[in-house]
mmCIF file of C-alpha atoms in Angstrom:
data_model
loop_
_atom_site.group_PDB
_atom_site.id
_atom_site.type_symbol
_atom_site.label_atom_id
_atom_site.label_comp_id
_atom_site.label_asym_id
_atom_site.label_seq_id
_atom_site.Cartn_x
_atom_site.Cartn_y
_atom_site.Cartn_z
ATOM 1 C CA MET H 14 5.273 -12.884 -31.257
ATOM 2 C CA LEU H 15 1.891 -11.296 -30.595
ATOM 3 C CA LEU H 16 -0.577 -11.225 -33.448
ATOM 4 C CA PRO H 17 -0.978 -7.568 -34.534
ATOM 5 C CA GLN H 18 -4.259 -5.706 -34.412
ATOM 6 C CA SER H 19 -4.384 -5.824 -38.215
ATOM 7 C CA PHE H 20 -4.807 -9.619 -38.002
ATOM 8 C CA TYR H 21 -8.272 -9.092 -36.481
ATOM 9 C CA ALA H 22 -9.280 -6.190 -38.748
ATOM 10 C CA ARG H 23 -10.650 -8.583 -41.374
ATOM 11 C CA ASP H 24 -13.829 -10.525 -42.072
ATOM 12 C CA ALA H 25 -14.499 -12.784 -39.073
ATOM 13 C CA LEU H 26 -14.656 -15.744 -41.445
ATOM 14 C CA HIS H 27 -11.016 -15.356 -42.447
ATOM 15 C CA VAL H 28 -9.896 -14.578 -38.910
ATOM 16 C CA ALA H 29 -11.669 -17.691 -37.621
ATOM 17 C CA ARG H 30 -9.903 -19.857 -40.192
ATOM 18 C CA ASP H 31 -6.491 -18.280 -39.582
ATOM 19 C CA LEU H 32 -6.740 -18.552 -35.776
ATOM 20 C CA ILE H 33 -6.530 -22.329 -35.984
ATOM 21 C CA GLY H 34 -3.124 -23.278 -34.589
ATOM 22 C CA LYS H 35 -2.451 -19.921 -32.909
ATOM 23 C CA LEU H 36 -1.747 -19.672 -29.169
ATOM 24 C CA ILE H 37 -3.682 -18.080 -26.309
ATOM 25 C CA GLN H 38 -1.742 -17.050 -23.187
ATOM 26 C CA HIS H 39 -3.297 -15.960 -19.899
ATOM 27 C CA GLU H 40 -1.428 -16.070 -16.596
ATOM 28 C CA ASP H 41 0.452 -19.400 -16.560
ATOM 29 C CA ILE H 42 -1.804 -21.004 -19.194
ATOM 30 C CA THR H 43 -0.957 -21.471 -22.890
ATOM 31 C CA LEU H 44 -3.505 -23.075 -25.212
ATOM 32 C CA ARG H 45 -3.387 -23.917 -28.907
ATOM 33 C CA ILE H 46 -6.588 -22.995 -30.729
ATOM 34 C CA THR H 47 -8.135 -26.022 -32.429
ATOM 35 C CA GLU H 48 -11.714 -24.902 -33.170
ATOM 36 C CA THR H 49 -13.432 -21.572 -33.863
ATOM 37 C CA GLU H 50 -16.725 -20.119 -35.098
ATOM 38 C CA ALA H 51 -17.213 -16.905 -37.081
ATOM 39 C CA TYR H 52 -20.017 -14.432 -36.354
ATOM 40 C CA ARG H 53 -19.518 -12.186 -39.346
ATOM 41 C CA HIS H 54 -21.862 -9.177 -39.169
ATOM 42 C CA PRO H 55 -25.236 -8.100 -37.724
ATOM 43 C CA GLY H 56 -26.937 -9.584 -40.790
ATOM 44 C CA ASP H 57 -25.895 -12.993 -39.481
ATOM 45 C CA THR H 58 -28.975 -14.077 -37.512
ATOM 46 C CA ALA H 59 -26.789 -16.025 -35.065
ATOM 47 C CA ASN H 60 -24.744 -12.913 -34.208
ATOM 48 C CA HIS H 61 -25.235 -11.173 -30.848
ATOM 49 C CA CYS H 62 -25.350 -7.889 -32.796
ATOM 50 C CA ARG H 63 -28.380 -8.827 -34.897
ATOM 51 C CA PHE H 64 -30.650 -6.522 -32.863
ATOM 52 C CA GLY H 65 -28.176 -3.636 -32.684
ATOM 53 C CA LYS H 66 -25.771 -2.311 -30.095
ATOM 54 C CA THR H 67 -26.399 -3.018 -26.416
ATOM 55 C CA LYS H 68 -24.352 -2.724 -23.250
ATOM 56 C CA ARG H 69 -23.537 -6.427 -23.518
ATOM 57 C CA ASN H 70 -22.340 -6.495 -27.133
ATOM 58 C CA ALA H 71 -20.909 -2.958 -27.432
ATOM 59 C CA VAL H 72 -17.354 -4.292 -27.495
ATOM 60 C CA MET H 73 -18.153 -6.097 -30.771
ATOM 61 C CA PHE H 74 -18.724 -2.723 -32.423
ATOM 62 C CA GLY H 75 -15.436 -1.349 -31.127
ATOM 63 C CA PRO H 76 -11.928 -1.695 -32.514
ATOM 64 C CA PRO H 77 -10.832 -5.209 -33.528
ATOM 65 C CA GLY H 78 -8.396 -7.197 -31.432
ATOM 66 C CA TYR H 79 -10.195 -7.097 -28.085
ATOM 67 C CA ALA H 80 -11.813 -9.839 -26.023
ATOM 68 C CA TYR H 81 -15.549 -10.285 -25.665
ATOM 69 C CA VAL H 82 -16.446 -12.704 -22.859
ATOM 70 C CA TYR H 83 -20.119 -13.331 -22.223
ATOM 71 C CA LEU H 84 -21.980 -15.563 -19.795
ATOM 72 C CA CYS H 85 -24.055 -18.228 -21.537
ATOM 73 C CA TYR H 86 -27.247 -19.382 -19.772
ATOM 74 C CA GLY H 87 -25.815 -18.009 -16.534
ATOM 75 C CA LEU H 88 -23.347 -20.909 -16.405
ATOM 76 C CA HIS H 89 -20.454 -20.751 -18.861
ATOM 77 C CA ASN H 90 -18.175 -17.931 -19.908
ATOM 78 C CA MET H 91 -17.493 -17.813 -23.659
ATOM 79 C CA LEU H 92 -14.327 -16.266 -25.106
ATOM 80 C CA ASN H 93 -14.596 -14.299 -28.353
ATOM 81 C CA PHE H 94 -12.182 -12.094 -30.299
ATOM 82 C CA VAL H 95 -13.593 -8.928 -31.887
ATOM 83 C CA THR H 96 -12.951 -8.712 -35.643
ATOM 84 C CA ASN H 97 -13.762 -6.675 -38.750
ATOM 85 C CA GLN H 98 -13.780 -2.867 -38.734
ATOM 86 C CA GLU H 99 -15.255 -0.577 -36.091
ATOM 87 C CA GLU H 100 -19.070 -0.480 -35.988
ATOM 88 C CA GLU H 101 -19.408 -3.693 -38.012
ATOM 89 C CA GLY H 102 -20.297 -5.882 -35.009
ATOM 90 C CA ALA H 103 -18.408 -9.150 -35.551
ATOM 91 C CA ALA H 104 -16.348 -11.653 -33.573
ATOM 92 C CA VAL H 105 -14.873 -15.142 -33.498
ATOM 93 C CA LEU H 106 -15.827 -17.628 -30.777
ATOM 94 C CA ILE H 107 -13.018 -19.840 -29.479
ATOM 95 C CA ARG H 108 -14.701 -23.255 -29.275
ATOM 96 C CA SER H 109 -11.887 -25.665 -28.417
ATOM 97 C CA CYS H 110 -8.185 -25.704 -27.579
ATOM 98 C CA GLU H 111 -5.294 -28.033 -26.836
ATOM 99 C CA PRO H 112 -3.219 -27.513 -23.680
ATOM 100 C CA VAL H 113 0.389 -26.405 -24.204
ATOM 101 C CA GLU H 114 1.489 -25.058 -20.811
ATOM 102 C CA GLY H 115 -0.016 -24.804 -17.342
ATOM 103 C CA MET H 116 -1.600 -28.234 -17.108
ATOM 104 C CA PRO H 117 -1.656 -28.308 -13.278
ATOM 105 C CA THR H 118 -3.708 -25.089 -13.230
ATOM 106 C CA ILE H 119 -5.945 -26.291 -16.057
ATOM 107 C CA LEU H 120 -6.683 -29.558 -14.278
ATOM 108 C CA LYS H 121 -7.453 -27.764 -11.036
ATOM 109 C CA ARG H 122 -9.871 -25.374 -12.732
ATOM 110 C CA ARG H 123 -11.480 -28.193 -14.731
ATOM 111 C CA LYS H 124 -11.753 -30.569 -11.743
ATOM 112 C CA ASN H 125 -9.221 -33.055 -13.088
ATOM 113 C CA ILE H 126 -11.221 -34.020 -16.169
ATOM 114 C CA LYS H 127 -9.019 -36.154 -18.421
ATOM 115 C CA GLY H 128 -8.471 -36.176 -22.179
ATOM 116 C CA PRO H 129 -9.921 -33.869 -24.851
ATOM 117 C CA ALA H 130 -13.107 -33.312 -22.821
ATOM 118 C CA LEU H 131 -10.900 -30.995 -20.768
ATOM 119 C CA LEU H 132 -10.996 -28.257 -23.426
ATOM 120 C CA THR H 133 -13.462 -29.205 -26.174
ATOM 121 C CA GLY H 134 -16.175 -26.599 -25.775
ATOM 122 C CA PRO H 135 -16.119 -22.804 -25.391
ATOM 123 C CA GLY H 136 -17.152 -22.809 -21.734
ATOM 124 C CA LYS H 137 -14.295 -25.193 -20.970
ATOM 125 C CA VAL H 138 -11.753 -22.957 -22.702
ATOM 126 C CA ALA H 139 -12.700 -19.918 -20.637
ATOM 127 C CA ALA H 140 -12.878 -21.910 -17.407
ATOM 128 C CA ALA H 141 -9.450 -23.446 -17.923
ATOM 129 C CA SER H 142 -7.982 -20.036 -18.774
ATOM 130 C CA GLY H 143 -9.508 -18.326 -15.744
ATOM 131 C CA LEU H 144 -11.476 -15.894 -17.912
ATOM 132 C CA THR H 145 -14.746 -14.191 -16.966
ATOM 133 C CA THR H 146 -16.882 -11.336 -18.250
ATOM 134 C CA ALA H 147 -14.440 -9.029 -16.442
ATOM 135 C CA ASN H 148 -11.993 -9.805 -19.261
ATOM 136 C CA THR H 149 -14.225 -8.191 -21.877
ATOM 137 C CA TYR H 150 -12.269 -5.357 -23.506
ATOM 138 C CA ASP H 151 -8.926 -7.020 -22.713
ATOM 139 C CA CYS H 152 -6.473 -6.125 -25.479
ATOM 140 C CA LEU H 153 -5.173 -9.178 -27.343
ATOM 141 C CA PHE H 154 -2.253 -7.564 -29.165
ATOM 142 C CA GLU H 155 -0.323 -5.912 -26.318
ATOM 143 C CA PRO H 156 1.983 -7.648 -23.791
ATOM 144 C CA GLY H 157 0.528 -8.678 -20.453
ATOM 145 C CA GLY H 158 -2.905 -9.976 -19.587
ATOM 146 C CA LEU H 159 -4.727 -11.984 -22.247
ATOM 147 C CA MET H 160 -2.520 -12.419 -25.322
ATOM 148 C CA VAL H 161 -2.738 -14.232 -28.658
ATOM 149 C CA LEU H 162 0.560 -15.381 -30.132
ATOM 150 C CA ASP H 163 1.470 -16.249 -33.678
ATOM 151 C CA ALA H 164 2.346 -19.842 -34.587
ATOM 152 C CA PRO H 165 2.977 -21.671 -37.861
ATOM 153 C CA SER H 166 -0.006 -21.682 -40.193
ATOM 154 C CA VAL H 167 -1.846 -24.963 -40.630
ATOM 155 C CA SER H 168 -3.357 -26.268 -43.861
ATOM 156 C CA ASN H 169 -5.336 -29.259 -42.564
ATOM 157 C CA VAL H 170 -8.447 -27.359 -41.486
ATOM 158 C CA LEU H 171 -12.034 -28.598 -41.805
ATOM 159 C CA ALA H 172 -15.225 -26.545 -41.797
ATOM 160 C CA GLY H 173 -18.878 -27.135 -41.004
ATOM 161 C CA PRO H 174 -21.981 -25.549 -39.475
ATOM 162 C CA ARG H 175 -21.845 -23.739 -36.158
ATOM 163 C CA VAL H 176 -23.189 -25.258 -32.948
ATOM 164 C CA GLY H 177 -26.132 -24.222 -30.759
ATOM 165 C CA ILE H 178 -27.718 -21.614 -33.036
ATOM 166 C CA GLU H 179 -31.145 -23.195 -33.559
ATOM 167 C CA TYR H 180 -32.739 -19.739 -33.354
ATOM 168 C CA ALA H 181 -30.926 -18.520 -36.497
ATOM 169 C CA SER H 182 -32.221 -18.656 -40.069
ATOM 170 C CA GLU H 183 -31.734 -21.892 -41.962
ATOM 171 C CA SER H 184 -29.047 -20.451 -44.226
ATOM 172 C CA ASP H 185 -27.079 -19.184 -41.238
ATOM 173 C CA ARG H 186 -27.509 -22.480 -39.367
ATOM 174 C CA LEU H 187 -26.071 -24.378 -42.318
ATOM 175 C CA ALA H 188 -23.293 -21.937 -43.214
ATOM 176 C CA PRO H 189 -19.840 -23.593 -42.886
ATOM 177 C CA TRP H 190 -18.495 -20.981 -40.503
ATOM 178 C CA ARG H 191 -17.007 -23.344 -37.908
ATOM 179 C CA PHE H 192 -13.370 -24.357 -38.388
ATOM 180 C CA ALA H 193 -11.302 -27.067 -36.736
ATOM 181 C CA LEU H 194 -7.885 -28.661 -36.928
ATOM 182 C CA ALA H 195 -8.421 -31.839 -38.944
ATOM 183 C CA ASP H 196 -5.972 -34.163 -37.200
ATOM 184 C CA SER H 197 -6.557 -33.023 -33.623
ATOM 185 C CA PRO H 198 -8.578 -34.929 -31.005
ATOM 186 C CA TRP H 199 -9.182 -31.568 -29.297
ATOM 187 C CA VAL H 200 -12.268 -30.770 -31.413
ATOM 188 C CA SER H 201 -15.977 -30.957 -30.556
ATOM 189 C CA ARG H 202 -18.701 -32.514 -32.729
ATOM 190 C CA ARG H 203 -16.271 -33.692 -35.387
ATOM 191 C CA SER H 204 -18.987 -35.597 -37.279
ATOM 192 C CA GLN H 205 -20.494 -32.278 -38.404
ATOM 193 C CA LEU H 206 -17.265 -31.140 -40.056
ATOM 194 C CA SER H 207 -16.546 -31.907 -43.687
ATOM 195 C CA VAL H 208 -13.363 -31.829 -45.729
ATOM 196 C CA ALA H 209 -15.557 -30.718 -48.661
ATOM 197 C CA PHE H 210 -15.476 -27.167 -47.320
ATOM 198 C CA LYS H 211 -11.713 -27.066 -46.958
ATOM 199 C CA LYS H 212 -10.874 -25.479 -50.329
ATOM 200 C CA GLN H 213 -13.355 -22.623 -49.996
ATOM 201 C CA TYR H 214 -11.045 -20.667 -47.731
#
């Protein structure tokens, strides 16, 4: 069953936590989400919306439940899901996944890399799924195209600081807004995650 639009119409922090264990489908690929990061509002100095609305980030100010795919450093496409309410400017980055279906296609797109390195990192997730910036504005809650499916909730989730946001303020760099499935090898930078944050959410 597709996750409804109302699932995304919440604080990115809660959406990021609740996306752990859910499924992404695109073409013949199905991935289980194992790691996410929340970018909560323009006041978050790591958020793409911190300087206001632009052509690039306009989708983040639109209705929740749509894809935002941006090109990082001209090399890697990054998949995000728009959250919160309209005009709030928030999203969740999909950092890592576990393959469920479509392994032959995934391996071809990822040049036959073996093990968790196949999908542990946001650029790897988009590459394996065949997603580009052309998928920005794809609806996540309607059949066809890029879809996010419900799956049983998981309780064993860890949290820790987000990755690659050295430009942000210290408080935002240290905020435990990255979530990951505790018992999964399909997670990046596990040493920076701490069970101490688990009960906050």
